[in-house]
mmCIF file of C-alpha atoms and ligand atoms in Angstrom:
data_model
loop_
_atom_site.group_PDB
_atom_site.id
_atom_site.type_symbol
_atom_site.label_atom_id
_atom_site.label_comp_id
_atom_site.label_asym_id
_atom_site.label_seq_id
_atom_site.Cartn_x
_atom_site.Cartn_y
_atom_site.Cartn_z
ATOM 1 C CA UNK A 1 -10.137 -51.016 83.455
ATOM 2 C CA UNK A 2 -13.641 -50.535 82.036
ATOM 3 C CA UNK A 3 -14.101 -49.613 78.389
ATOM 4 C CA UNK A 4 -15.854 -46.348 79.385
ATOM 5 C CA UNK A 5 -12.837 -45.176 81.309
ATOM 6 C CA UNK A 6 -10.841 -45.019 78.055
ATOM 7 C CA UNK A 7 -13.188 -42.349 76.653
ATOM 8 C CA UNK A 8 -11.894 -39.252 78.548
ATOM 9 C CA UNK A 9 -8.280 -40.319 77.900
ATOM 10 C CA UNK A 10 -9.043 -40.724 74.205
ATOM 11 C CA UNK A 11 -10.759 -37.318 74.039
ATOM 12 C CA UNK A 12 -7.791 -35.609 75.747
ATOM 13 C CA UNK A 13 -5.231 -37.308 73.520
ATOM 14 C CA UNK A 14 -7.210 -36.479 70.360
ATOM 15 C CA UNK A 15 -7.585 -32.807 71.321
ATOM 16 C CA UNK A 16 -3.867 -32.662 72.045
ATOM 17 C CA UNK A 17 -3.070 -34.261 68.677
ATOM 18 C CA UNK A 18 -1.204 -36.895 70.630
ATOM 19 C CA UNK A 19 -1.226 -39.664 67.990
ATOM 20 C CA UNK A 20 0.940 -41.992 70.019
ATOM 21 C CA UNK A 21 -1.556 -42.130 72.890
ATOM 22 C CA UNK A 22 -4.537 -42.314 70.508
ATOM 23 C CA UNK A 23 -2.888 -45.267 68.802
ATOM 24 C CA UNK A 24 -2.129 -47.022 72.039
ATOM 25 C CA UNK A 25 -5.667 -46.537 73.430
ATOM 26 C CA UNK A 26 -7.171 -47.670 70.135
ATOM 27 C CA UNK A 27 -5.049 -50.817 70.126
ATOM 28 C CA UNK A 28 -6.344 -51.693 73.577
ATOM 29 C CA UNK A 29 -9.919 -50.946 72.504
ATOM 30 C CA UNK A 30 -9.587 -53.088 69.380
ATOM 31 C CA UNK A 31 -8.273 -55.985 71.472
ATOM 32 C CA UNK A 32 -11.096 -55.651 73.988
ATOM 33 C CA UNK A 33 -13.827 -55.260 71.337
ATOM 34 C CA UNK A 34 -12.572 -57.698 68.703
ATOM 35 C CA UNK A 35 -14.703 -60.617 69.900
ATOM 36 C CA UNK A 36 -17.702 -58.917 71.526
ATOM 37 C CA UNK A 37 -18.147 -56.069 68.979
ATOM 38 C CA UNK A 38 -16.173 -56.990 65.836
ATOM 39 C CA UNK A 39 -17.830 -54.254 63.742
ATOM 40 C CA UNK A 40 -16.816 -51.509 66.160
ATOM 41 C CA UNK A 41 -13.284 -52.951 66.394
ATOM 42 C CA UNK A 42 -13.062 -52.976 62.591
ATOM 43 C CA UNK A 43 -14.295 -49.388 62.375
ATOM 44 C CA UNK A 44 -11.626 -48.203 64.800
ATOM 45 C CA UNK A 45 -9.046 -50.217 62.850
ATOM 46 C CA UNK A 46 -10.193 -48.648 59.578
ATOM 47 C CA UNK A 47 -10.001 -45.170 61.078
ATOM 48 C CA UNK A 48 -6.411 -45.779 62.180
ATOM 49 C CA UNK A 49 -5.464 -47.245 58.809
ATOM 50 C CA UNK A 50 -7.001 -44.376 56.909
ATOM 51 C CA UNK A 51 -5.051 -41.807 58.845
ATOM 52 C CA UNK A 52 -1.872 -43.687 58.226
ATOM 53 C CA UNK A 53 -0.981 -43.970 61.871
ATOM 54 C CA UNK A 54 -1.894 -47.518 62.500
ATOM 55 C CA UNK A 55 -0.478 -50.040 60.055
ATOM 56 C CA UNK A 56 1.998 -51.500 62.564
ATOM 57 C CA UNK A 57 -0.497 -51.285 65.392
ATOM 58 C CA UNK A 58 -3.158 -53.036 63.381
ATOM 59 C CA UNK A 59 -0.862 -55.792 62.328
ATOM 60 C CA UNK A 60 0.025 -56.362 65.965
ATOM 61 C CA UNK A 61 -3.619 -57.220 66.598
ATOM 62 C CA UNK A 62 -3.968 -59.249 63.413
ATOM 63 C CA UNK A 63 -5.775 -56.709 61.216
ATOM 64 C CA UNK A 64 -4.517 -55.028 58.071
ATOM 65 C CA UNK A 65 -7.046 -52.355 57.266
ATOM 66 C CA UNK A 66 -5.699 -51.324 53.863
ATOM 67 C CA UNK A 67 -6.460 -47.900 52.442
ATOM 68 C CA UNK A 68 -10.143 -46.883 52.459
ATOM 69 C CA UNK A 69 -12.317 -44.297 50.770
ATOM 70 C CA UNK A 70 -12.979 -41.618 53.385
ATOM 71 C CA UNK A 71 -16.732 -41.461 52.840
ATOM 72 C CA UNK A 72 -17.874 -44.875 51.673
ATOM 73 C CA UNK A 73 -15.253 -46.748 53.755
ATOM 74 C CA UNK A 74 -14.777 -49.029 50.748
ATOM 75 C CA UNK A 75 -11.338 -50.490 50.154
ATOM 76 C CA UNK A 76 -9.352 -48.491 47.638
ATOM 77 C CA UNK A 77 -6.776 -51.148 46.930
ATOM 78 C CA UNK A 78 -6.220 -54.862 47.324
ATOM 79 C CA UNK A 79 -3.525 -55.683 49.857
ATOM 80 C CA UNK A 80 -1.986 -59.151 49.686
ATOM 81 C CA UNK A 81 0.847 -60.758 51.555
ATOM 82 C CA UNK A 82 3.795 -61.626 49.288
ATOM 83 C CA UNK A 83 3.706 -65.125 47.829
ATOM 84 C CA UNK A 84 6.347 -67.118 46.030
ATOM 85 C CA UNK A 85 5.349 -67.735 42.437
ATOM 86 C CA UNK A 86 7.447 -69.334 39.696
ATOM 87 C CA UNK A 87 9.660 -66.965 37.805
ATOM 88 C CA UNK A 88 7.761 -65.750 34.750
ATOM 89 C CA UNK A 89 8.980 -66.848 31.355
ATOM 90 C CA UNK A 90 10.583 -63.819 29.747
ATOM 91 C CA UNK A 91 12.665 -63.022 26.682
ATOM 92 C CA UNK A 92 16.421 -63.038 27.303
ATOM 93 C CA UNK A 93 16.502 -59.246 27.074
ATOM 94 C CA UNK A 94 13.692 -58.657 29.584
ATOM 95 C CA UNK A 95 15.005 -61.311 31.939
ATOM 96 C CA UNK A 96 18.342 -59.508 32.026
ATOM 97 C CA UNK A 97 16.622 -56.195 32.822
ATOM 98 C CA UNK A 98 14.651 -57.803 35.642
ATOM 99 C CA UNK A 99 17.679 -59.628 37.048
ATOM 100 C CA UNK A 100 19.618 -56.336 37.037
ATOM 101 C CA UNK A 101 16.774 -54.605 38.848
ATOM 102 C CA UNK A 102 16.746 -57.358 41.492
ATOM 103 C CA UNK A 103 20.530 -57.287 41.867
ATOM 104 C CA UNK A 104 20.632 -53.508 42.231
ATOM 105 C CA UNK A 105 17.953 -53.563 44.895
ATOM 106 C CA UNK A 106 19.720 -56.343 46.730
ATOM 107 C CA UNK A 107 22.852 -54.205 46.719
ATOM 108 C CA UNK A 108 20.938 -51.095 47.838
ATOM 109 C CA UNK A 109 23.145 -50.349 50.880
ATOM 110 C CA UNK A 110 26.230 -50.252 48.624
ATOM 111 C CA UNK A 111 24.493 -47.911 46.199
ATOM 112 C CA UNK A 112 23.204 -45.655 48.956
ATOM 113 C CA UNK A 113 26.682 -45.480 50.511
ATOM 114 C CA UNK A 114 27.913 -44.242 47.140
ATOM 115 C CA UNK A 115 25.224 -41.568 47.057
ATOM 116 C CA UNK A 116 23.028 -43.417 44.540
ATOM 117 C CA UNK A 117 19.450 -44.550 44.911
ATOM 118 C CA UNK A 118 18.487 -48.125 44.067
ATOM 119 C CA UNK A 119 15.894 -48.329 41.271
ATOM 120 C CA UNK A 120 12.384 -48.415 42.683
ATOM 121 C CA UNK A 121 9.917 -47.907 39.837
ATOM 122 C CA UNK A 122 9.082 -49.882 36.718
ATOM 123 C CA UNK A 123 6.596 -49.193 33.956
ATOM 124 C CA UNK A 124 5.570 -52.375 32.147
ATOM 125 C CA UNK A 125 3.858 -52.204 28.798
ATOM 126 C CA UNK A 126 2.685 -54.753 26.278
ATOM 127 C CA UNK A 127 -0.353 -56.659 25.003
ATOM 128 C CA UNK A 128 -2.754 -58.557 27.298
ATOM 129 C CA UNK A 129 -1.620 -61.845 28.777
ATOM 130 C CA UNK A 130 2.156 -61.405 28.551
ATOM 131 C CA UNK A 131 2.628 -61.435 32.324
ATOM 132 C CA UNK A 132 2.630 -57.807 33.477
ATOM 133 C CA UNK A 133 0.544 -58.521 36.574
ATOM 134 C CA UNK A 134 2.301 -61.847 37.066
ATOM 135 C CA UNK A 135 5.735 -60.214 36.980
ATOM 136 C CA UNK A 136 4.696 -57.601 39.554
ATOM 137 C CA UNK A 137 3.367 -60.384 41.764
ATOM 138 C CA UNK A 138 6.603 -62.331 41.319
ATOM 139 C CA UNK A 139 8.724 -59.332 42.329
ATOM 140 C CA UNK A 140 6.633 -58.760 45.457
ATOM 141 C CA UNK A 141 7.547 -62.348 46.400
ATOM 142 C CA UNK A 142 11.244 -61.885 45.566
ATOM 143 C CA UNK A 143 11.505 -58.803 47.783
ATOM 144 C CA UNK A 144 9.005 -60.070 50.390
ATOM 145 C CA UNK A 145 6.966 -56.906 49.979
ATOM 146 C CA UNK A 146 3.233 -56.666 50.492
ATOM 147 C CA UNK A 147 1.482 -56.573 47.122
ATOM 148 C CA UNK A 148 -0.819 -53.543 46.958
ATOM 149 C CA UNK A 149 -2.874 -53.375 43.754
ATOM 150 C CA UNK A 150 -4.764 -50.319 42.623
ATOM 151 C CA UNK A 151 -6.753 -50.657 39.428
ATOM 152 C CA UNK A 152 -6.774 -47.125 38.080
ATOM 153 C CA UNK A 153 -9.537 -47.756 35.553
ATOM 154 C CA UNK A 154 -12.052 -48.757 38.216
ATOM 155 C CA UNK A 155 -10.882 -46.288 40.817
ATOM 156 C CA UNK A 156 -11.144 -43.395 38.376
ATOM 157 C CA UNK A 157 -14.648 -44.276 37.314
ATOM 158 C CA UNK A 158 -16.012 -45.118 40.736
ATOM 159 C CA UNK A 159 -14.458 -42.252 42.699
ATOM 160 C CA UNK A 160 -14.598 -39.507 40.124
ATOM 161 C CA UNK A 161 -14.197 -36.133 41.765
ATOM 162 C CA UNK A 162 -11.952 -37.377 44.523
ATOM 163 C CA UNK A 163 -9.802 -39.837 42.632
ATOM 164 C CA UNK A 164 -6.692 -37.734 43.151
ATOM 165 C CA UNK A 165 -7.239 -37.777 46.882
ATOM 166 C CA UNK A 166 -7.912 -41.529 46.891
ATOM 167 C CA UNK A 167 -4.866 -42.315 44.804
ATOM 168 C CA UNK A 168 -2.873 -40.228 47.233
ATOM 169 C CA UNK A 169 -4.215 -42.288 50.171
ATOM 170 C CA UNK A 170 -3.194 -45.527 48.472
ATOM 171 C CA UNK A 171 0.224 -44.132 47.663
ATOM 172 C CA UNK A 172 0.631 -42.892 51.241
ATOM 173 C CA UNK A 173 -0.303 -46.331 52.471
ATOM 174 C CA UNK A 174 2.327 -47.936 50.218
ATOM 175 C CA UNK A 175 4.968 -45.420 51.261
ATOM 176 C CA UNK A 176 4.285 -45.860 54.926
ATOM 177 C CA UNK A 177 5.940 -49.202 54.994
ATOM 178 C CA UNK A 178 7.733 -51.461 52.592
ATOM 179 C CA UNK A 179 5.402 -52.656 49.871
ATOM 180 C CA UNK A 180 5.095 -53.095 46.144
ATOM 181 C CA UNK A 181 2.404 -50.815 44.790
ATOM 182 C CA UNK A 182 1.013 -52.036 41.484
ATOM 183 C CA UNK A 183 -0.934 -49.474 39.458
ATOM 184 C CA UNK A 184 -2.836 -51.532 36.904
ATOM 185 C CA UNK A 185 -4.434 -50.096 33.748
ATOM 186 C CA UNK A 186 -2.161 -47.134 34.162
ATOM 187 C CA UNK A 187 -3.304 -45.571 30.887
ATOM 188 C CA UNK A 188 -6.642 -44.806 32.574
ATOM 189 C CA UNK A 189 -5.061 -41.589 33.844
ATOM 190 C CA UNK A 190 -4.584 -40.522 30.263
ATOM 191 C CA UNK A 191 -7.537 -42.095 28.520
ATOM 192 C CA UNK A 192 -10.151 -39.557 29.334
ATOM 193 C CA UNK A 193 -8.152 -36.529 28.312
ATOM 194 C CA UNK A 194 -10.456 -35.870 25.414
ATOM 195 C CA UNK A 195 -13.363 -35.648 27.842
ATOM 196 C CA UNK A 196 -13.136 -31.996 28.823
ATOM 197 C CA UNK A 197 -15.259 -32.310 31.947
ATOM 198 C CA UNK A 198 -12.689 -34.585 33.557
ATOM 199 C CA UNK A 199 -9.662 -32.673 32.454
ATOM 200 C CA UNK A 200 -9.086 -30.778 35.670
ATOM 201 C CA UNK A 201 -9.397 -33.907 37.765
ATOM 202 C CA UNK A 202 -7.080 -35.912 35.528
ATOM 203 C CA UNK A 203 -4.488 -33.177 35.550
ATOM 204 C CA UNK A 204 -4.557 -33.292 39.324
ATOM 205 C CA UNK A 205 -4.140 -37.071 39.304
ATOM 206 C CA UNK A 206 -1.232 -36.925 36.876
ATOM 207 C CA UNK A 207 0.370 -34.253 39.042
ATOM 208 C CA UNK A 208 -0.076 -36.351 42.162
ATOM 209 C CA UNK A 209 1.538 -39.291 40.388
ATOM 210 C CA UNK A 210 4.420 -37.277 39.017
ATOM 211 C CA UNK A 211 5.158 -35.832 42.401
ATOM 212 C CA UNK A 212 5.008 -39.202 44.118
ATOM 213 C CA UNK A 213 7.255 -40.760 41.507
ATOM 214 C CA UNK A 214 9.778 -38.011 42.016
ATOM 215 C CA UNK A 215 10.512 -38.925 45.600
ATOM 216 C CA UNK A 216 9.376 -42.496 45.912
ATOM 217 C CA UNK A 217 10.913 -44.055 49.040
ATOM 218 C CA UNK A 218 13.507 -46.671 48.236
ATOM 219 C CA UNK A 219 12.067 -49.234 50.668
ATOM 220 C CA UNK A 220 8.986 -49.598 48.443
ATOM 221 C CA UNK A 221 8.577 -50.397 44.756
ATOM 222 C CA UNK A 222 6.113 -48.776 42.428
ATOM 223 C CA UNK A 223 5.108 -50.705 39.329
ATOM 224 C CA UNK A 224 2.632 -49.600 36.685
ATOM 225 C CA UNK A 225 1.237 -51.583 33.760
ATOM 226 C CA UNK A 226 -0.479 -50.604 30.557
ATOM 227 C CA UNK A 227 -1.630 -52.119 27.278
ATOM 228 C CA UNK A 228 -1.667 -48.666 25.692
ATOM 229 C CA UNK A 229 1.743 -47.053 26.117
ATOM 230 C CA UNK A 230 0.974 -44.584 23.317
ATOM 231 C CA UNK A 231 -1.553 -42.852 25.564
ATOM 232 C CA UNK A 232 0.940 -41.971 28.268
ATOM 233 C CA UNK A 233 2.457 -38.597 28.777
ATOM 234 C CA UNK A 234 6.198 -38.241 28.083
ATOM 235 C CA UNK A 235 6.550 -36.630 31.506
ATOM 236 C CA UNK A 236 5.261 -39.824 33.080
ATOM 237 C CA UNK A 237 7.641 -42.081 31.127
ATOM 238 C CA UNK A 238 10.642 -40.090 32.238
ATOM 239 C CA UNK A 239 9.825 -40.519 35.901
ATOM 240 C CA UNK A 240 10.124 -44.314 35.921
ATOM 241 C CA UNK A 241 13.527 -45.818 36.683
ATOM 242 C CA UNK A 242 12.844 -48.625 34.196
ATOM 243 C CA UNK A 243 10.382 -48.874 31.324
ATOM 244 C CA UNK A 244 10.116 -52.442 30.101
ATOM 245 C CA UNK A 245 8.223 -53.793 27.120
ATOM 246 C CA UNK A 246 6.821 -57.291 27.467
ATOM 247 C CA UNK A 247 6.165 -58.666 24.017
ATOM 248 C CA UNK A 248 4.248 -61.734 22.869
ATOM 249 C CA UNK A 249 6.396 -64.785 23.601
ATOM 250 C CA UNK A 250 8.768 -66.038 20.898
ATOM 251 C CA UNK A 251 9.148 -69.724 20.032
ATOM 252 C CA UNK A 252 11.738 -70.331 22.766
ATOM 253 C CA UNK A 253 9.561 -68.774 25.445
ATOM 254 C CA UNK A 254 6.520 -70.709 24.268
ATOM 255 C CA UNK A 255 8.524 -73.917 24.482
ATOM 256 C CA UNK A 256 9.641 -73.005 28.008
ATOM 257 C CA UNK A 257 6.027 -72.342 29.030
ATOM 258 C CA UNK A 258 4.871 -75.642 27.516
ATOM 259 C CA UNK A 259 7.699 -77.528 29.212
ATOM 260 C CA UNK A 260 6.722 -75.976 32.552
ATOM 261 C CA UNK A 261 3.085 -76.859 31.996
ATOM 262 C CA UNK A 262 3.888 -80.453 31.052
ATOM 263 C CA UNK A 263 6.800 -81.015 33.371
ATOM 264 C CA UNK A 264 5.364 -84.293 34.689
ATOM 265 C CA UNK A 265 5.248 -85.764 31.211
ATOM 266 C CA UNK A 266 8.213 -88.002 30.653
ATOM 267 C CA UNK A 267 7.673 -89.775 27.367
ATOM 268 C CA UNK A 268 9.864 -88.700 24.487
ATOM 269 C CA UNK A 269 7.032 -88.539 21.989
ATOM 270 C CA UNK A 270 5.221 -85.823 23.972
ATOM 271 C CA UNK A 271 8.462 -83.963 24.589
ATOM 272 C CA UNK A 272 9.114 -83.876 20.853
ATOM 273 C CA UNK A 273 5.579 -82.796 20.148
ATOM 274 C CA UNK A 274 6.067 -79.831 22.496
ATOM 275 C CA UNK A 275 8.746 -78.568 20.095
ATOM 276 C CA UNK A 276 6.203 -78.680 17.282
ATOM 277 C CA UNK A 277 3.546 -77.089 19.476
ATOM 278 C CA UNK A 278 5.899 -74.247 20.378
ATOM 279 C CA UNK A 279 6.058 -73.497 16.688
ATOM 280 C CA UNK A 280 2.333 -73.849 16.072
ATOM 281 C CA UNK A 281 1.369 -71.545 18.938
ATOM 282 C CA UNK A 282 2.841 -68.500 17.230
ATOM 283 C CA UNK A 283 0.780 -65.377 17.965
ATOM 284 C CA UNK A 284 -0.605 -66.680 21.265
ATOM 285 C CA UNK A 285 0.163 -64.868 24.512
ATOM 286 C CA UNK A 286 1.727 -66.556 27.550
ATOM 287 C CA UNK A 287 -1.687 -66.557 29.205
ATOM 288 C CA UNK A 288 -3.142 -68.298 26.119
ATOM 289 C CA UNK A 289 -0.447 -70.967 26.133
ATOM 290 C CA UNK A 290 -1.059 -71.605 29.862
ATOM 291 C CA UNK A 291 -4.816 -71.709 29.372
ATOM 292 C CA UNK A 292 -4.544 -74.095 26.412
ATOM 293 C CA UNK A 293 -2.228 -76.418 28.347
ATOM 294 C CA UNK A 294 -4.425 -76.423 31.436
ATOM 295 C CA UNK A 295 -7.533 -77.198 29.396
ATOM 296 C CA UNK A 296 -5.782 -80.104 27.707
ATOM 297 C CA UNK A 297 -4.466 -81.499 30.996
ATOM 298 C CA UNK A 298 -7.912 -81.303 32.556
ATOM 299 C CA UNK A 299 -9.546 -83.044 29.587
ATOM 300 C CA UNK A 300 -6.884 -85.736 29.425
ATOM 301 C CA UNK A 301 -7.452 -86.606 33.087
ATOM 302 C CA UNK A 302 -11.217 -86.753 32.738
ATOM 303 C CA UNK A 303 -11.327 -88.605 29.422
ATOM 304 C CA UNK A 304 -8.283 -90.824 29.957
ATOM 305 C CA UNK A 305 -7.257 -90.134 26.375
ATOM 306 C CA UNK A 306 -3.814 -89.483 24.957
ATOM 307 C CA UNK A 307 -2.625 -86.084 26.237
ATOM 308 C CA UNK A 308 -0.765 -85.047 23.100
ATOM 309 C CA UNK A 309 -3.757 -85.760 20.910
ATOM 310 C CA UNK A 310 -5.914 -83.619 23.204
ATOM 311 C CA UNK A 311 -3.439 -80.727 23.189
ATOM 312 C CA UNK A 312 -3.533 -80.652 19.400
ATOM 313 C CA UNK A 313 -7.292 -80.962 19.372
ATOM 314 C CA UNK A 314 -7.582 -78.015 21.782
ATOM 315 C CA UNK A 315 -5.150 -75.967 19.730
ATOM 316 C CA UNK A 316 -7.206 -76.586 16.574
ATOM 317 C CA UNK A 317 -10.183 -74.730 17.986
ATOM 318 C CA UNK A 318 -8.477 -72.433 20.519
ATOM 319 C CA UNK A 319 -9.009 -69.295 18.481
ATOM 320 C CA UNK A 320 -10.425 -68.574 15.062
ATOM 321 C CA UNK A 321 -8.148 -65.584 14.532
ATOM 322 C CA UNK A 322 -5.632 -67.589 12.517
ATOM 323 C CA UNK A 323 -3.724 -67.097 9.320
ATOM 324 C CA UNK A 324 -3.958 -69.730 6.569
ATOM 325 C CA UNK A 325 -0.310 -70.585 7.163
ATOM 326 C CA UNK A 326 -1.272 -71.889 10.624
ATOM 327 C CA UNK A 327 -3.968 -74.145 9.204
ATOM 328 C CA UNK A 328 -1.607 -75.488 6.575
ATOM 329 C CA UNK A 329 1.125 -76.306 9.067
ATOM 330 C CA UNK A 330 -1.316 -77.628 11.626
ATOM 331 C CA UNK A 331 -3.190 -79.896 9.210
ATOM 332 C CA UNK A 332 -0.046 -81.572 7.972
ATOM 333 C CA UNK A 333 1.467 -82.080 11.413
ATOM 334 C CA UNK A 334 -1.778 -83.347 12.955
ATOM 335 C CA UNK A 335 -2.447 -85.722 10.069
ATOM 336 C CA UNK A 336 1.061 -87.188 10.247
ATOM 337 C CA UNK A 337 1.202 -87.454 14.046
ATOM 338 C CA UNK A 338 -2.235 -88.887 14.645
ATOM 339 C CA UNK A 339 -3.073 -90.464 11.266
ATOM 340 C CA UNK A 340 -6.205 -88.342 10.954
ATOM 341 C CA UNK A 341 -8.530 -88.546 7.996
ATOM 342 C CA UNK A 342 -9.548 -85.373 6.191
ATOM 343 C CA UNK A 343 -12.967 -85.637 7.806
ATOM 344 C CA UNK A 344 -11.537 -85.891 11.323
ATOM 345 C CA UNK A 345 -9.262 -82.935 10.680
ATOM 346 C CA UNK A 346 -12.199 -80.949 9.352
ATOM 347 C CA UNK A 347 -14.034 -81.738 12.591
ATOM 348 C CA UNK A 348 -11.118 -80.616 14.734
ATOM 349 C CA UNK A 349 -10.713 -77.376 12.820
ATOM 350 C CA UNK A 350 -14.392 -76.654 12.329
ATOM 351 C CA UNK A 351 -13.767 -76.256 8.564
ATOM 352 C CA UNK A 352 -15.279 -77.972 5.507
ATOM 353 C CA UNK A 353 -13.321 -81.036 4.260
ATOM 354 C CA UNK A 354 -12.646 -79.302 0.940
ATOM 355 C CA UNK A 355 -10.826 -76.495 2.781
ATOM 356 C CA UNK A 356 -8.795 -79.016 4.752
ATOM 357 C CA UNK A 357 -7.894 -80.743 1.507
ATOM 358 C CA UNK A 358 -6.612 -77.420 0.238
ATOM 359 C CA UNK A 359 -4.500 -76.983 3.411
ATOM 360 C CA UNK A 360 -2.961 -80.402 2.872
ATOM 361 C CA UNK A 361 -2.392 -80.047 -0.842
ATOM 362 C CA UNK A 362 0.718 -77.881 -0.940
ATOM 363 C CA UNK A 363 3.074 -80.291 0.704
ATOM 364 C CA UNK A 364 1.688 -83.289 -1.127
ATOM 365 C CA UNK A 365 2.428 -81.569 -4.422
ATOM 366 C CA UNK A 366 5.922 -80.722 -3.303
ATOM 367 C CA UNK A 367 6.486 -84.264 -2.200
ATOM 368 C CA UNK A 368 5.291 -85.589 -5.527
ATOM 369 C CA UNK A 369 7.778 -83.342 -7.286
ATOM 370 C CA UNK A 370 10.680 -84.647 -5.249
HETATM 371 N N1 ATP B 401 5.527 -64.471 31.134
HETATM 372 C C1 ATP B 401 4.771 -65.386 31.759
HETATM 373 N N2 ATP B 401 5.346 -66.458 32.336
HETATM 374 C C2 ATP B 401 4.577 -67.389 32.942
HETATM 375 N N3 ATP B 401 3.230 -67.331 33.016
HETATM 376 C C3 ATP B 401 2.615 -66.282 32.463
HETATM 377 C C4 ATP B 401 3.357 -65.259 31.809
HETATM 378 N N4 ATP B 401 2.496 -64.337 31.349
HETATM 379 C C5 ATP B 401 1.277 -64.751 31.690
HETATM 380 N N5 ATP B 401 1.337 -65.915 32.357
HETATM 381 C C6 ATP B 401 0.170 -66.662 32.879
HETATM 382 O O1 ATP B 401 -1.001 -66.016 32.409
HETATM 383 C C7 ATP B 401 -1.736 -65.443 33.492
HETATM 384 C C8 ATP B 401 -2.284 -64.069 33.115
HETATM 385 O O2 ATP B 401 -1.202 -63.180 32.870
HETATM 386 P P1 ATP B 401 -1.196 -61.668 33.409
HETATM 387 O O3 ATP B 401 -2.491 -61.375 34.067
HETATM 388 O O4 ATP B 401 0.023 -61.443 34.197
HETATM 389 O O5 ATP B 401 -1.111 -60.865 32.037
HETATM 390 P P2 ATP B 401 -1.131 -59.277 31.855
HETATM 391 O O6 ATP B 401 0.020 -58.949 30.956
HETATM 392 O O7 ATP B 401 -1.184 -58.626 33.176
HETATM 393 O O8 ATP B 401 -2.477 -59.083 31.038
HETATM 394 P P3 ATP B 401 -3.497 -57.829 31.060
HETATM 395 O O9 ATP B 401 -2.875 -56.784 30.178
HETATM 396 O O10 ATP B 401 -4.726 -58.413 30.444
HETATM 397 O O11 ATP B 401 -3.680 -57.401 32.470
HETATM 398 C C9 ATP B 401 -0.752 -65.405 34.651
HETATM 399 O O12 ATP B 401 -1.423 -65.500 35.890
HETATM 400 C C10 ATP B 401 0.126 -66.602 34.392
HETATM 401 O O13 ATP B 401 -0.486 -67.791 34.842
HETATM 402 MG MG1 MG B 402 -2.621 -57.501 34.143
#
């Protein structure tokens, strides 16, 4: 059958609103055009995806269009296949909440039989780098759901005027078939409230979100994340099945992260030093601890130097937003572990030797008094 002969059939089916036939003709056209005219094939695929009638069809020919902006045809969200990532390191309390969420979803048929819905939405809040995005990614792997990310901050600024409509398209896409929709920078819907010109638009967006949250299909999960929970409307909070605060990691969690990062290290000295490091990394986020460890591992490989010494050296200059108590503890531990002179310590810390002497003084005085 020639390509031209599909045209009258396609016109008839479109005029009749016969989506099934349109979809089937389009699938054949995409297959025929994929190699000779990839751009045309992609455009047909995008059109199907945008109208929400083609996700299965597209996948059958190896294309996942993802939701698109109607005019610019730009992608509105990032669609990724689920991947298995390590379980994030969480406080005991948060881990229990997450395990319960997983268990309840795994028992969904039982709940539904009893007239109850399984939980399907989570609002995560907490400072940067505590694993909000990572946790959402992890859950998409646990439930084998496509990971659909919509960054509200960028979508609101780049599609102002039709953001509500675009958010709706992404949500429709995520509802259409099982997926985990992750709304990042969720506070962006609230942030601009003081800007009167955007008020109408933002109200519409919030209304769209509230409505969607109300009857979110149980086969999909909606997760939202924010660093600024105080900006969110009470009405929004109420709609989420779970609201979970991720805090900066405590000493136990930092130790767990360090042990994961240095799991190949077997010598007892390094293992013991990780206990000390877990204490010295107070105030750092999980992302910071991972970054610090990765930097040290990289340097140790390149320089062939002692890994523990490098970790401490990296920690000394990792951030300058430190309290004196850190410098005092650090100076004493580093001096004792690596037999550093005051000058070397001063170099590591980027401080004058006299200041380092002051950091070291306390304990020495105490020891003298013993
Ligand atoms: N709880 C955690 N357990 C294990 N690794 C973590 C954890 N939190 C963060 N990480 C590591 O740090 C990286 C960055 O964290 P992530 O992007 O998830 O933080 P976030 O809370 O989403 O931050 P932001 O508010 O800036 O978006 C992750 O990819 C992961 O490697
Ligand atoms: Mg994030």
